[in-house]
Backbone atoms as SQL, in Angstrom:
CREATE TABLE atoms (id INTEGER PRIMARY KEY, chain TEXT, resi INTEGER, resn TEXT, atom TEXT, x REAL, y REAL, z REAL);
INSERT INTO atoms VALUES
  (1, 'A', 1, 'GLN', 'N', -36.452, -23.535, 10.888),
  (2, 'A', 1, 'GLN', 'CA', -35.290, -23.340, 10.027),
  (3, 'A', 1, 'GLN', 'C', -35.520, -22.115, 9.140),
  (4, 'A', 2, 'VAL', 'N', -34.510, -21.254, 9.106),
  (5, 'A', 2, 'VAL', 'CA', -34.585, -20.027, 8.308),
  (6, 'A', 2, 'VAL', 'C', -33.400, -19.994, 7.353),
  (7, 'A', 3, 'GLN', 'N', -33.666, -19.603, 6.133),
  (8, 'A', 3, 'GLN', 'CA', -32.595, -19.469, 5.140),
  (9, 'A', 3, 'GLN', 'C', -32.599, -18.054, 4.567),
  (10, 'A', 4, 'LEU', 'N', -31.397, -17.547, 4.323),
  (11, 'A', 4, 'LEU', 'CA', -31.216, -16.259, 3.648),
  (12, 'A', 4, 'LEU', 'C', -30.462, -16.532, 2.345),
  (13, 'A', 5, 'VAL', 'N', -31.027, -16.074, 1.249),
  (14, 'A', 5, 'VAL', 'CA', -30.404, -16.303, -0.054),
  (15, 'A', 5, 'VAL', 'C', -30.133, -14.954, -0.713),
  (16, 'A', 6, 'GLU', 'N', -28.851, -14.699, -0.984),
  (17, 'A', 6, 'GLU', 'CA', -28.447, -13.437, -1.596),
  (18, 'A', 6, 'GLU', 'C', -28.283, -13.595, -3.102),
  (19, 'A', 7, 'SER', 'N', -28.405, -12.479, -3.798),
  (20, 'A', 7, 'SER', 'CA', -28.138, -12.453, -5.234),
  (21, 'A', 7, 'SER', 'C', -27.755, -11.043, -5.632),
  (22, 'A', 8, 'GLY', 'N', -27.156, -10.931, -6.816),
  (23, 'A', 8, 'GLY', 'CA', -26.881, -9.608, -7.362),
  (24, 'A', 8, 'GLY', 'C', -25.430, -9.185, -7.377),
  (25, 'A', 9, 'GLY', 'N', -24.551, -9.967, -6.811),
  (26, 'A', 9, 'GLY', 'CA', -23.141, -9.599, -6.836),
  (27, 'A', 9, 'GLY', 'C', -22.552, -9.758, -8.222),
  (28, 'A', 10, 'GLY', 'N', -21.297, -9.328, -8.371),
  (29, 'A', 10, 'GLY', 'CA', -20.638, -9.463, -9.655),
  (30, 'A', 10, 'GLY', 'C', -19.461, -8.542, -9.793),
  (31, 'A', 11, 'LEU', 'N', -18.980, -8.435, -11.024),
  (32, 'A', 11, 'LEU', 'CA', -17.847, -7.577, -11.354),
  (33, 'A', 11, 'LEU', 'C', -18.368, -6.290, -12.002),
  (34, 'A', 12, 'VAL', 'N', -17.883, -5.163, -11.507),
  (35, 'A', 12, 'VAL', 'CA', -18.323, -3.874, -12.033),
  (36, 'A', 12, 'VAL', 'C', -17.138, -2.924, -12.071),
  (37, 'A', 13, 'GLN', 'N', -17.161, -1.997, -13.005),
  (38, 'A', 13, 'GLN', 'CA', -16.084, -1.014, -13.094),
  (39, 'A', 13, 'GLN', 'C', -16.277, 0.088, -12.048),
  (40, 'A', 14, 'PRO', 'N', -15.196, 0.733, -11.653),
  (41, 'A', 14, 'PRO', 'CA', -15.332, 1.864, -10.728),
  (42, 'A', 14, 'PRO', 'C', -16.320, 2.897, -11.260),
  (43, 'A', 15, 'GLY', 'N', -17.160, 3.385, -10.359),
  (44, 'A', 15, 'GLY', 'CA', -18.208, 4.321, -10.744),
  (45, 'A', 15, 'GLY', 'C', -19.511, 3.656, -11.125),
  (46, 'A', 16, 'GLY', 'N', -19.494, 2.339, -11.246),
  (47, 'A', 16, 'GLY', 'CA', -20.684, 1.611, -11.640),
  (48, 'A', 16, 'GLY', 'C', -21.626, 1.335, -10.482),
  (49, 'A', 17, 'SER', 'N', -22.681, 0.587, -10.782),
  (50, 'A', 17, 'SER', 'CA', -23.719, 0.284, -9.797),
  (51, 'A', 17, 'SER', 'C', -24.045, -1.203, -9.784),
  (52, 'A', 18, 'LEU', 'N', -24.472, -1.659, -8.629),
  (53, 'A', 18, 'LEU', 'CA', -24.997, -3.014, -8.458),
  (54, 'A', 18, 'LEU', 'C', -26.134, -2.953, -7.449),
  (55, 'A', 19, 'ARG', 'N', -27.041, -3.916, -7.570),
  (56, 'A', 19, 'ARG', 'CA', -28.123, -4.042, -6.596),
  (57, 'A', 19, 'ARG', 'C', -28.122, -5.446, -6.040),
  (58, 'A', 20, 'LEU', 'N', -27.943, -5.540, -4.719),
  (59, 'A', 20, 'LEU', 'CA', -27.981, -6.828, -4.032),
  (60, 'A', 20, 'LEU', 'C', -29.380, -7.067, -3.476),
  (61, 'A', 21, 'SER', 'N', -29.774, -8.330, -3.481),
  (62, 'A', 21, 'SER', 'CA', -31.046, -8.734, -2.890),
  (63, 'A', 21, 'SER', 'C', -30.807, -9.890, -1.931),
  (64, 'A', 22, 'CYS', 'N', -31.637, -9.971, -0.905),
  (65, 'A', 22, 'CYS', 'CA', -31.553, -11.074, 0.053),
  (66, 'A', 22, 'CYS', 'C', -32.962, -11.428, 0.491),
  (67, 'A', 23, 'ALA', 'N', -33.361, -12.659, 0.217),
  (68, 'A', 23, 'ALA', 'CA', -34.690, -13.122, 0.577),
  (69, 'A', 23, 'ALA', 'C', -34.596, -14.127, 1.720),
  (70, 'A', 24, 'ALA', 'N', -35.389, -13.891, 2.752),
  (71, 'A', 24, 'ALA', 'CA', -35.453, -14.809, 3.890),
  (72, 'A', 24, 'ALA', 'C', -36.666, -15.706, 3.738),
  (73, 'A', 25, 'SER', 'N', -36.488, -16.974, 4.065),
  (74, 'A', 25, 'SER', 'CA', -37.593, -17.922, 3.973),
  (75, 'A', 25, 'SER', 'C', -37.505, -18.916, 5.115),
  (76, 'A', 26, 'GLY', 'N', -38.634, -19.590, 5.371),
  (77, 'A', 26, 'GLY', 'CA', -38.668, -20.575, 6.439),
  (78, 'A', 26, 'GLY', 'C', -39.726, -20.227, 7.464),
  (79, 'A', 27, 'SER', 'N', -39.500, -20.695, 8.678),
  (80, 'A', 27, 'SER', 'CA', -40.460, -20.526, 9.755),
  (81, 'A', 27, 'SER', 'C', -40.286, -19.151, 10.410),
  (82, 'A', 28, 'ILE', 'N', -40.790, -18.127, 9.745),
  (83, 'A', 28, 'ILE', 'CA', -40.575, -16.750, 10.161),
  (84, 'A', 28, 'ILE', 'C', -41.881, -16.118, 10.613),
  (85, 'A', 29, 'MET', 'N', -41.912, -15.665, 11.867),
  (86, 'A', 29, 'MET', 'CA', -43.065, -14.916, 12.346),
  (87, 'A', 29, 'MET', 'C', -42.884, -13.437, 12.003),
  (88, 'A', 30, 'SER', 'N', -41.694, -12.934, 12.297),
  (89, 'A', 30, 'SER', 'CA', -41.381, -11.553, 11.944),
  (90, 'A', 30, 'SER', 'C', -39.866, -11.382, 11.908),
  (91, 'A', 31, 'ILE', 'N', -39.445, -10.321, 11.256),
  (92, 'A', 31, 'ILE', 'CA', -38.022, -9.998, 11.197),
  (93, 'A', 31, 'ILE', 'C', -37.834, -8.595, 11.730),
  (94, 'A', 32, 'ASN', 'N', -36.958, -8.440, 12.695),
  (95, 'A', 32, 'ASN', 'CA', -36.697, -7.123, 13.266),
  (96, 'A', 32, 'ASN', 'C', -35.738, -6.370, 12.351),
  (97, 'A', 33, 'VAL', 'N', -34.483, -6.579, 12.521),
  (98, 'A', 33, 'VAL', 'CA', -33.471, -5.875, 11.732),
  (99, 'A', 33, 'VAL', 'C', -32.981, -6.753, 10.590),
  (100, 'A', 34, 'MET', 'N', -32.797, -6.147, 9.431),
  (101, 'A', 34, 'MET', 'CA', -32.118, -6.790, 8.308),
  (102, 'A', 34, 'MET', 'C', -30.959, -5.888, 7.904),
  (103, 'A', 35, 'GLY', 'N', -29.906, -6.498, 7.421),
  (104, 'A', 35, 'GLY', 'CA', -28.767, -5.671, 7.075),
  (105, 'A', 35, 'GLY', 'C', -27.774, -6.364, 6.171),
  (106, 'A', 36, 'TRP', 'N', -26.773, -5.595, 5.797),
  (107, 'A', 36, 'TRP', 'CA', -25.685, -6.078, 4.953),
  (108, 'A', 36, 'TRP', 'C', -24.354, -5.809, 5.657),
  (109, 'A', 37, 'TYR', 'N', -23.520, -6.806, 5.650),
  (110, 'A', 37, 'TYR', 'CA', -22.153, -6.703, 6.149),
  (111, 'A', 37, 'TYR', 'C', -21.223, -7.092, 5.004),
  (112, 'A', 38, 'ARG', 'N', -19.962, -6.723, 5.132),
  (113, 'A', 38, 'ARG', 'CA', -18.997, -7.128, 4.111),
  (114, 'A', 38, 'ARG', 'C', -17.654, -7.454, 4.760),
  (115, 'A', 39, 'GLN', 'N', -16.921, -8.300, 4.059),
  (116, 'A', 39, 'GLN', 'CA', -15.581, -8.669, 4.511),
  (117, 'A', 39, 'GLN', 'C', -14.667, -8.643, 3.308),
  (118, 'A', 40, 'GLY', 'N', -13.740, -7.681, 3.306),
  (119, 'A', 40, 'GLY', 'CA', -12.776, -7.581, 2.237),
  (120, 'A', 40, 'GLY', 'C', -11.567, -8.455, 2.498),
  (121, 'A', 41, 'PRO', 'N', -10.675, -8.537, 1.517),
  (122, 'A', 41, 'PRO', 'CA', -9.478, -9.359, 1.689),
  (123, 'A', 41, 'PRO', 'C', -8.666, -8.922, 2.904),
  (124, 'A', 42, 'GLU', 'N', -8.384, -9.856, 3.772),
  (125, 'A', 42, 'GLU', 'CA', -7.577, -9.618, 4.967),
  (126, 'A', 42, 'GLU', 'C', -8.171, -8.534, 5.859),
  (127, 'A', 43, 'LYS', 'N', -9.497, -8.427, 5.865),
  (128, 'A', 43, 'LYS', 'CA', -10.177, -7.463, 6.725),
  (129, 'A', 43, 'LYS', 'C', -11.215, -8.166, 7.570),
  (130, 'A', 44, 'GLN', 'N', -11.627, -7.503, 8.645),
  (131, 'A', 44, 'GLN', 'CA', -12.695, -8.048, 9.473),
  (132, 'A', 44, 'GLN', 'C', -14.051, -7.713, 8.853),
  (133, 'A', 45, 'ARG', 'N', -15.044, -8.514, 9.188),
  (134, 'A', 45, 'ARG', 'CA', -16.393, -8.237, 8.712),
  (135, 'A', 45, 'ARG', 'C', -16.876, -6.931, 9.326),
  (136, 'A', 46, 'GLU', 'N', -17.501, -6.089, 8.503),
  (137, 'A', 46, 'GLU', 'CA', -17.978, -4.799, 8.980),
  (138, 'A', 46, 'GLU', 'C', -19.406, -4.547, 8.515),
  (139, 'A', 47, 'LEU', 'N', -20.118, -3.755, 9.289),
  (140, 'A', 47, 'LEU', 'CA', -21.474, -3.365, 8.927),
  (141, 'A', 47, 'LEU', 'C', -21.428, -2.400, 7.754),
  (142, 'A', 48, 'VAL', 'N', -22.279, -2.648, 6.764),
  (143, 'A', 48, 'VAL', 'CA', -22.439, -1.726, 5.643),
  (144, 'A', 48, 'VAL', 'C', -23.687, -0.873, 5.862),
  (145, 'A', 49, 'ALA', 'N', -24.812, -1.538, 6.094),
  (146, 'A', 49, 'ALA', 'CA', -26.072, -0.831, 6.302),
  (147, 'A', 49, 'ALA', 'C', -27.057, -1.776, 6.965),
  (148, 'A', 50, 'ARG', 'N', -28.002, -1.204, 7.710),
  (149, 'A', 50, 'ARG', 'CA', -29.038, -1.996, 8.347),
  (150, 'A', 50, 'ARG', 'C', -30.324, -1.212, 8.340),
  (151, 'A', 51, 'ILE', 'N', -31.439, -1.954, 8.426),
  (152, 'A', 51, 'ILE', 'CA', -32.755, -1.316, 8.386),
  (153, 'A', 51, 'ILE', 'C', -33.692, -2.079, 9.294),
  (154, 'A', 52, 'THR', 'N', -34.470, -1.344, 10.084),
  (155, 'A', 52, 'THR', 'CA', -35.424, -1.975, 10.980),
  (156, 'A', 52, 'THR', 'C', -36.738, -2.249, 10.245),
  (157, 'A', 53, 'SER', 'N', -37.614, -2.974, 10.914),
  (158, 'A', 53, 'SER', 'CA', -38.909, -3.264, 10.309),
  (159, 'A', 53, 'SER', 'C', -39.719, -1.993, 10.093),
  (160, 'A', 54, 'GLY', 'N', -39.410, -0.968, 10.875),
  (161, 'A', 54, 'GLY', 'CA', -40.104, 0.310, 10.727),
  (162, 'A', 54, 'GLY', 'C', -39.485, 1.231, 9.701),
  (163, 'A', 55, 'GLY', 'N', -38.342, 0.829, 9.159),
  (164, 'A', 55, 'GLY', 'CA', -37.714, 1.612, 8.104),
  (165, 'A', 55, 'GLY', 'C', -36.564, 2.499, 8.538),
  (166, 'A', 56, 'SER', 'N', -36.181, 2.467, 9.803),
  (167, 'A', 56, 'SER', 'CA', -35.029, 3.248, 10.247),
  (168, 'A', 56, 'SER', 'C', -33.753, 2.609, 9.717),
  (169, 'A', 57, 'THR', 'N', -32.830, 3.462, 9.265),
  (170, 'A', 57, 'THR', 'CA', -31.621, 2.956, 8.628),
  (171, 'A', 57, 'THR', 'C', -30.350, 3.481, 9.299),
  (172, 'A', 58, 'ASN', 'N', -29.297, 2.701, 9.174),
  (173, 'A', 58, 'ASN', 'CA', -27.956, 3.106, 9.591),
  (174, 'A', 58, 'ASN', 'C', -26.984, 2.704, 8.491),
  (175, 'A', 59, 'TYR', 'N', -25.973, 3.551, 8.256),
  (176, 'A', 59, 'TYR', 'CA', -24.982, 3.269, 7.230),
  (177, 'A', 59, 'TYR', 'C', -23.573, 3.454, 7.788),
  (178, 'A', 60, 'ALA', 'N', -22.649, 2.671, 7.249),
  (179, 'A', 60, 'ALA', 'CA', -21.245, 2.941, 7.528),
  (180, 'A', 60, 'ALA', 'C', -20.879, 4.272, 6.877),
  (181, 'A', 61, 'ASP', 'N', -19.987, 5.019, 7.520),
  (182, 'A', 61, 'ASP', 'CA', -19.594, 6.321, 6.981),
  (183, 'A', 61, 'ASP', 'C', -19.046, 6.193, 5.560),
  (184, 'A', 62, 'SER', 'N', -18.368, 5.098, 5.287),
  (185, 'A', 62, 'SER', 'CA', -17.710, 4.922, 3.994),
  (186, 'A', 62, 'SER', 'C', -18.681, 4.759, 2.827),
  (187, 'A', 63, 'VAL', 'N', -19.952, 4.467, 3.121),
  (188, 'A', 63, 'VAL', 'CA', -20.915, 4.245, 2.038),
  (189, 'A', 63, 'VAL', 'C', -22.044, 5.265, 2.028),
  (190, 'A', 64, 'LYS', 'N', -22.079, 6.148, 2.995),
  (191, 'A', 64, 'LYS', 'CA', -23.149, 7.153, 3.058),
  (192, 'A', 64, 'LYS', 'C', -23.161, 7.991, 1.788),
  (193, 'A', 65, 'GLY', 'N', -24.360, 8.180, 1.245),
  (194, 'A', 65, 'GLY', 'CA', -24.508, 8.958, 0.026),
  (195, 'A', 65, 'GLY', 'C', -24.324, 8.152, -1.248),
  (196, 'A', 66, 'ARG', 'N', -23.823, 6.924, -1.112),
  (197, 'A', 66, 'ARG', 'CA', -23.610, 6.082, -2.292),
  (198, 'A', 66, 'ARG', 'C', -24.484, 4.835, -2.279),
  (199, 'A', 67, 'PHE', 'N', -24.714, 4.281, -1.106),
  (200, 'A', 67, 'PHE', 'CA', -25.503, 3.056, -0.963),
  (201, 'A', 67, 'PHE', 'C', -26.854, 3.386, -0.337),
  (202, 'A', 68, 'THR', 'N', -27.871, 2.622, -0.731),
  (203, 'A', 68, 'THR', 'CA', -29.203, 2.771, -0.150),
  (204, 'A', 68, 'THR', 'C', -29.761, 1.394, 0.187),
  (205, 'A', 69, 'ILE', 'N', -30.172, 1.234, 1.438),
  (206, 'A', 69, 'ILE', 'CA', -30.778, -0.017, 1.865),
  (207, 'A', 69, 'ILE', 'C', -32.287, 0.151, 1.914),
  (208, 'A', 70, 'SER', 'N', -33.007, -0.891, 1.524),
  (209, 'A', 70, 'SER', 'CA', -34.468, -0.873, 1.585),
  (210, 'A', 70, 'SER', 'C', -34.944, -2.295, 1.843),
  (211, 'A', 71, 'ARG', 'N', -36.209, -2.432, 2.178),
  (212, 'A', 71, 'ARG', 'CA', -36.747, -3.769, 2.428),
  (213, 'A', 71, 'ARG', 'C', -38.215, -3.827, 2.064),
  (214, 'A', 72, 'ASP', 'N', -38.645, -5.032, 1.741),
  (215, 'A', 72, 'ASP', 'CA', -40.046, -5.336, 1.476),
  (216, 'A', 72, 'ASP', 'C', -40.473, -6.314, 2.562),
  (217, 'A', 73, 'ASN', 'N', -41.176, -5.825, 3.570),
  (218, 'A', 73, 'ASN', 'CA', -41.538, -6.667, 4.706),
  (219, 'A', 73, 'ASN', 'C', -42.471, -7.813, 4.290),
  (220, 'A', 74, 'ALA', 'N', -43.317, -7.569, 3.330),
  (221, 'A', 74, 'ALA', 'CA', -44.245, -8.616, 2.888),
  (222, 'A', 74, 'ALA', 'C', -43.501, -9.776, 2.246),
  (223, 'A', 75, 'LYS', 'N', -42.351, -9.488, 1.650),
  (224, 'A', 75, 'LYS', 'CA', -41.555, -10.526, 0.973),
  (225, 'A', 75, 'LYS', 'C', -40.362, -10.971, 1.803),
  (226, 'A', 76, 'ASN', 'N', -40.201, -10.400, 2.997),
  (227, 'A', 76, 'ASN', 'CA', -39.027, -10.726, 3.839),
  (228, 'A', 76, 'ASN', 'C', -37.727, -10.572, 3.051),
  (229, 'A', 77, 'THR', 'N', -37.649, -9.490, 2.317),
  (230, 'A', 77, 'THR', 'CA', -36.510, -9.258, 1.428),
  (231, 'A', 77, 'THR', 'C', -35.889, -7.897, 1.708),
  (232, 'A', 78, 'VAL', 'N', -34.553, -7.881, 1.678),
  (233, 'A', 78, 'VAL', 'CA', -33.808, -6.643, 1.861),
  (234, 'A', 78, 'VAL', 'C', -32.954, -6.417, 0.623),
  (235, 'A', 79, 'TYR', 'N', -32.790, -5.153, 0.266),
  (236, 'A', 79, 'TYR', 'CA', -32.037, -4.773, -0.920),
  (237, 'A', 79, 'TYR', 'C', -30.916, -3.803, -0.535),
  (238, 'A', 80, 'LEU', 'N', -29.881, -3.799, -1.349),
  (239, 'A', 80, 'LEU', 'CA', -28.812, -2.820, -1.187),
  (240, 'A', 80, 'LEU', 'C', -28.469, -2.274, -2.569),
  (241, 'A', 81, 'GLN', 'N', -28.850, -1.028, -2.819),
  (242, 'A', 81, 'GLN', 'CA', -28.497, -0.359, -4.065),
  (243, 'A', 81, 'GLN', 'C', -27.146, 0.319, -3.863),
  (244, 'A', 82, 'MET', 'N', -26.177, -0.070, -4.675),
  (245, 'A', 82, 'MET', 'CA', -24.816, 0.443, -4.531),
  (246, 'A', 82, 'MET', 'C', -24.453, 1.245, -5.779),
  (247, 'A', 83, 'ASN', 'N', -24.230, 2.523, -5.594),
  (248, 'A', 83, 'ASN', 'CA', -23.858, 3.407, -6.690),
  (249, 'A', 83, 'ASN', 'C', -22.460, 3.963, -6.456),
  (250, 'A', 84, 'SER', 'N', -21.878, 4.513, -7.514),
  (251, 'A', 84, 'SER', 'CA', -20.541, 5.117, -7.429),
  (252, 'A', 84, 'SER', 'C', -19.557, 4.184, -6.754),
  (253, 'A', 85, 'LEU', 'N', -19.551, 2.953, -7.178),
  (254, 'A', 85, 'LEU', 'CA', -18.711, 1.940, -6.536),
  (255, 'A', 85, 'LEU', 'C', -17.237, 2.250, -6.710),
  (256, 'A', 86, 'LYS', 'N', -16.473, 1.907, -5.671),
  (257, 'A', 86, 'LYS', 'CA', -15.031, 2.138, -5.639),
  (258, 'A', 86, 'LYS', 'C', -14.309, 0.804, -5.467),
  (259, 'A', 87, 'PRO', 'N', -13.057, 0.726, -5.878),
  (260, 'A', 87, 'PRO', 'CA', -12.311, -0.527, -5.673),
  (261, 'A', 87, 'PRO', 'C', -12.301, -0.984, -4.212),
  (262, 'A', 88, 'GLU', 'N', -12.313, -0.058, -3.290),
  (263, 'A', 88, 'GLU', 'CA', -12.308, -0.435, -1.873),
  (264, 'A', 88, 'GLU', 'C', -13.630, -1.026, -1.403),
  (265, 'A', 89, 'ASP', 'N', -14.659, -0.999, -2.247),
  (266, 'A', 89, 'ASP', 'CA', -15.919, -1.673, -1.923),
  (267, 'A', 89, 'ASP', 'C', -15.853, -3.169, -2.239),
  (268, 'A', 90, 'THR', 'N', -14.774, -3.598, -2.869),
  (269, 'A', 90, 'THR', 'CA', -14.613, -5.012, -3.193),
  (270, 'A', 90, 'THR', 'C', -14.613, -5.844, -1.918),
  (271, 'A', 91, 'ALA', 'N', -15.518, -6.821, -1.860),
  (272, 'A', 91, 'ALA', 'CA', -15.660, -7.641, -0.654),
  (273, 'A', 91, 'ALA', 'C', -16.698, -8.728, -0.892),
  (274, 'A', 92, 'LEU', 'N', -16.756, -9.634, 0.045),
  (275, 'A', 92, 'LEU', 'CA', -17.848, -10.605, 0.109),
  (276, 'A', 92, 'LEU', 'C', -18.935, -9.979, 0.973),
  (277, 'A', 93, 'TYR', 'N', -20.117, -9.825, 0.411),
  (278, 'A', 93, 'TYR', 'CA', -21.213, -9.156, 1.099),
  (279, 'A', 93, 'TYR', 'C', -22.173, -10.195, 1.671),
  (280, 'A', 94, 'TYR', 'N', -22.459, -10.055, 2.959),
  (281, 'A', 94, 'TYR', 'CA', -23.319, -10.996, 3.670),
  (282, 'A', 94, 'TYR', 'C', -24.612, -10.312, 4.104),
  (283, 'A', 95, 'CYS', 'N', -25.695, -11.013, 3.922),
  (284, 'A', 95, 'CYS', 'CA', -26.994, -10.571, 4.417),
  (285, 'A', 95, 'CYS', 'C', -27.185, -11.073, 5.849),
  (286, 'A', 96, 'HIS', 'N', -27.820, -10.263, 6.671),
  (287, 'A', 96, 'HIS', 'CA', -28.097, -10.636, 8.057),
  (288, 'A', 96, 'HIS', 'C', -29.555, -10.323, 8.380),
  (289, 'A', 97, 'ALA', 'N', -30.152, -11.171, 9.208),
  (290, 'A', 97, 'ALA', 'CA', -31.521, -10.916, 9.656),
  (291, 'A', 97, 'ALA', 'C', -31.681, -11.375, 11.094),
  (292, 'A', 98, 'GLU', 'N', -32.344, -10.551, 11.877),
  (293, 'A', 98, 'GLU', 'CA', -32.718, -10.913, 13.248),
  (294, 'A', 98, 'GLU', 'C', -34.167, -11.379, 13.189),
  (295, 'A', 99, 'VAL', 'N', -34.353, -12.684, 13.372),
  (296, 'A', 99, 'VAL', 'CA', -35.633, -13.320, 13.090),
  (297, 'A', 99, 'VAL', 'C', -36.326, -13.780, 14.361),
  (298, 'A', 100, 'PHE', 'N', -37.643, -13.539, 14.429),
  (299, 'A', 100, 'PHE', 'CA', -38.503, -14.138, 15.439),
  (300, 'A', 100, 'PHE', 'C', -39.235, -15.291, 14.747),
  (301, 'A', 101, 'PRO', 'N', -38.862, -16.536, 15.085),
  (302, 'A', 101, 'PRO', 'CA', -39.523, -17.664, 14.428),
  (303, 'A', 101, 'PRO', 'C', -40.875, -17.955, 15.063),
  (304, 'A', 102, 'TRP', 'N', -41.690, -18.801, 14.393),
  (305, 'A', 102, 'TRP', 'CA', -42.970, -19.197, 14.970),
  (306, 'A', 102, 'TRP', 'C', -42.779, -20.013, 16.237),
  (307, 'A', 103, 'SER', 'N', -41.693, -20.744, 16.329),
  (308, 'A', 103, 'SER', 'CA', -41.390, -21.455, 17.571),
  (309, 'A', 103, 'SER', 'C', -39.921, -21.259, 17.888),
  (310, 'A', 104, 'GLY', 'N', -39.634, -21.106, 19.148),
  (311, 'A', 104, 'GLY', 'CA', -38.252, -20.891, 19.542),
  (312, 'A', 104, 'GLY', 'C', -37.968, -19.435, 19.799),
  (313, 'A', 105, 'ALA', 'N', -36.712, -19.165, 20.129),
  (314, 'A', 105, 'ALA', 'CA', -36.299, -17.824, 20.513),
  (315, 'A', 105, 'ALA', 'C', -35.809, -17.022, 19.316),
  (316, 'A', 106, 'ARG', 'N', -35.776, -15.704, 19.485),
  (317, 'A', 106, 'ARG', 'CA', -35.188, -14.823, 18.484),
  (318, 'A', 106, 'ARG', 'C', -33.754, -15.260, 18.216),
  (319, 'A', 107, 'ASP', 'N', -33.353, -15.174, 16.922),
  (320, 'A', 107, 'ASP', 'CA', -32.000, -15.611, 16.569),
  (321, 'A', 107, 'ASP', 'C', -31.506, -14.821, 15.367),
  (322, 'A', 108, 'ASN', 'N', -30.212, -14.853, 15.173),
  (323, 'A', 108, 'ASN', 'CA', -29.576, -14.169, 14.051),
  (324, 'A', 108, 'ASN', 'C', -29.222, -15.172, 12.957),
  (325, 'A', 109, 'TYR', 'N', -29.483, -14.780, 11.715),
  (326, 'A', 109, 'TYR', 'CA', -29.200, -15.645, 10.576),
  (327, 'A', 109, 'TYR', 'C', -28.367, -14.892, 9.553),
  (328, 'A', 110, 'TRP', 'N', -27.555, -15.652, 8.821),
  (329, 'A', 110, 'TRP', 'CA', -26.652, -15.086, 7.824),
  (330, 'A', 110, 'TRP', 'C', -26.818, -15.802, 6.488),
  (331, 'A', 111, 'GLY', 'N', -26.643, -15.030, 5.421),
  (332, 'A', 111, 'GLY', 'CA', -26.592, -15.633, 4.108),
  (333, 'A', 111, 'GLY', 'C', -25.214, -16.214, 3.837),
  (334, 'A', 112, 'GLN', 'N', -25.081, -16.818, 2.663),
  (335, 'A', 112, 'GLN', 'CA', -23.828, -17.470, 2.320),
  (336, 'A', 112, 'GLN', 'C', -22.796, -16.494, 1.762),
  (337, 'A', 113, 'GLY', 'N', -23.229, -15.292, 1.420),
  (338, 'A', 113, 'GLY', 'CA', -22.331, -14.272, 0.889),
  (339, 'A', 113, 'GLY', 'C', -22.390, -14.186, -0.622),
  (340, 'A', 114, 'THR', 'N', -22.255, -12.972, -1.123),
  (341, 'A', 114, 'THR', 'CA', -22.186, -12.747, -2.567),
  (342, 'A', 114, 'THR', 'C', -21.018, -11.806, -2.843),
  (343, 'A', 115, 'GLN', 'N', -20.201, -12.170, -3.831),
  (344, 'A', 115, 'GLN', 'CA', -18.983, -11.424, -4.097),
  (345, 'A', 115, 'GLN', 'C', -19.260, -10.179, -4.939),
  (346, 'A', 116, 'VAL', 'N', -18.711, -9.070, -4.487),
  (347, 'A', 116, 'VAL', 'CA', -18.733, -7.821, -5.260),
  (348, 'A', 116, 'VAL', 'C', -17.288, -7.433, -5.545),
  (349, 'A', 117, 'THR', 'N', -16.964, -7.290, -6.813),
  (350, 'A', 117, 'THR', 'CA', -15.614, -6.906, -7.217),
  (351, 'A', 117, 'THR', 'C', -15.695, -5.648, -8.071),
  (352, 'A', 118, 'VAL', 'N', -14.979, -4.620, -7.641),
  (353, 'A', 118, 'VAL', 'CA', -14.958, -3.347, -8.364),
  (354, 'A', 118, 'VAL', 'C', -13.568, -3.169, -8.940),
  (355, 'A', 119, 'SER', 'N', -13.477, -3.269, -10.252),
  (356, 'A', 119, 'SER', 'CA', -12.168, -3.229, -10.901),
  (357, 'A', 119, 'SER', 'C', -12.325, -2.838, -12.358),
  (358, 'A', 120, 'SER', 'N', -11.321, -2.145, -12.859),
  (359, 'A', 120, 'SER', 'CA', -11.305, -1.796, -14.285),
  (360, 'A', 120, 'SER', 'C', -10.535, -2.836, -15.079);
């Protein structure tokens, strides 16, 4: 059993910053990719950023230059530093991890989501 717990969401004014964290726990041998997705009102879930265990990153075009993803492999934790936030960044942000457990097959896990609201 693997759990992902997110934190760090909240209400922020346009131009402000937030830092999201997601810690994975449970029967984890290793984690390949970790990432953040978001789903805004009446929108489909979309990739925000992802990072491999080796540190390679990918970003959605809409957040390049404003968001930075990082991870601490020893803590099985991924972070998302969000700067210069815009109202269109308002969404429920979900953490994702591709986990190799100690027993069983590789599988994908999701957090419960943390709300980010950008508004004046």
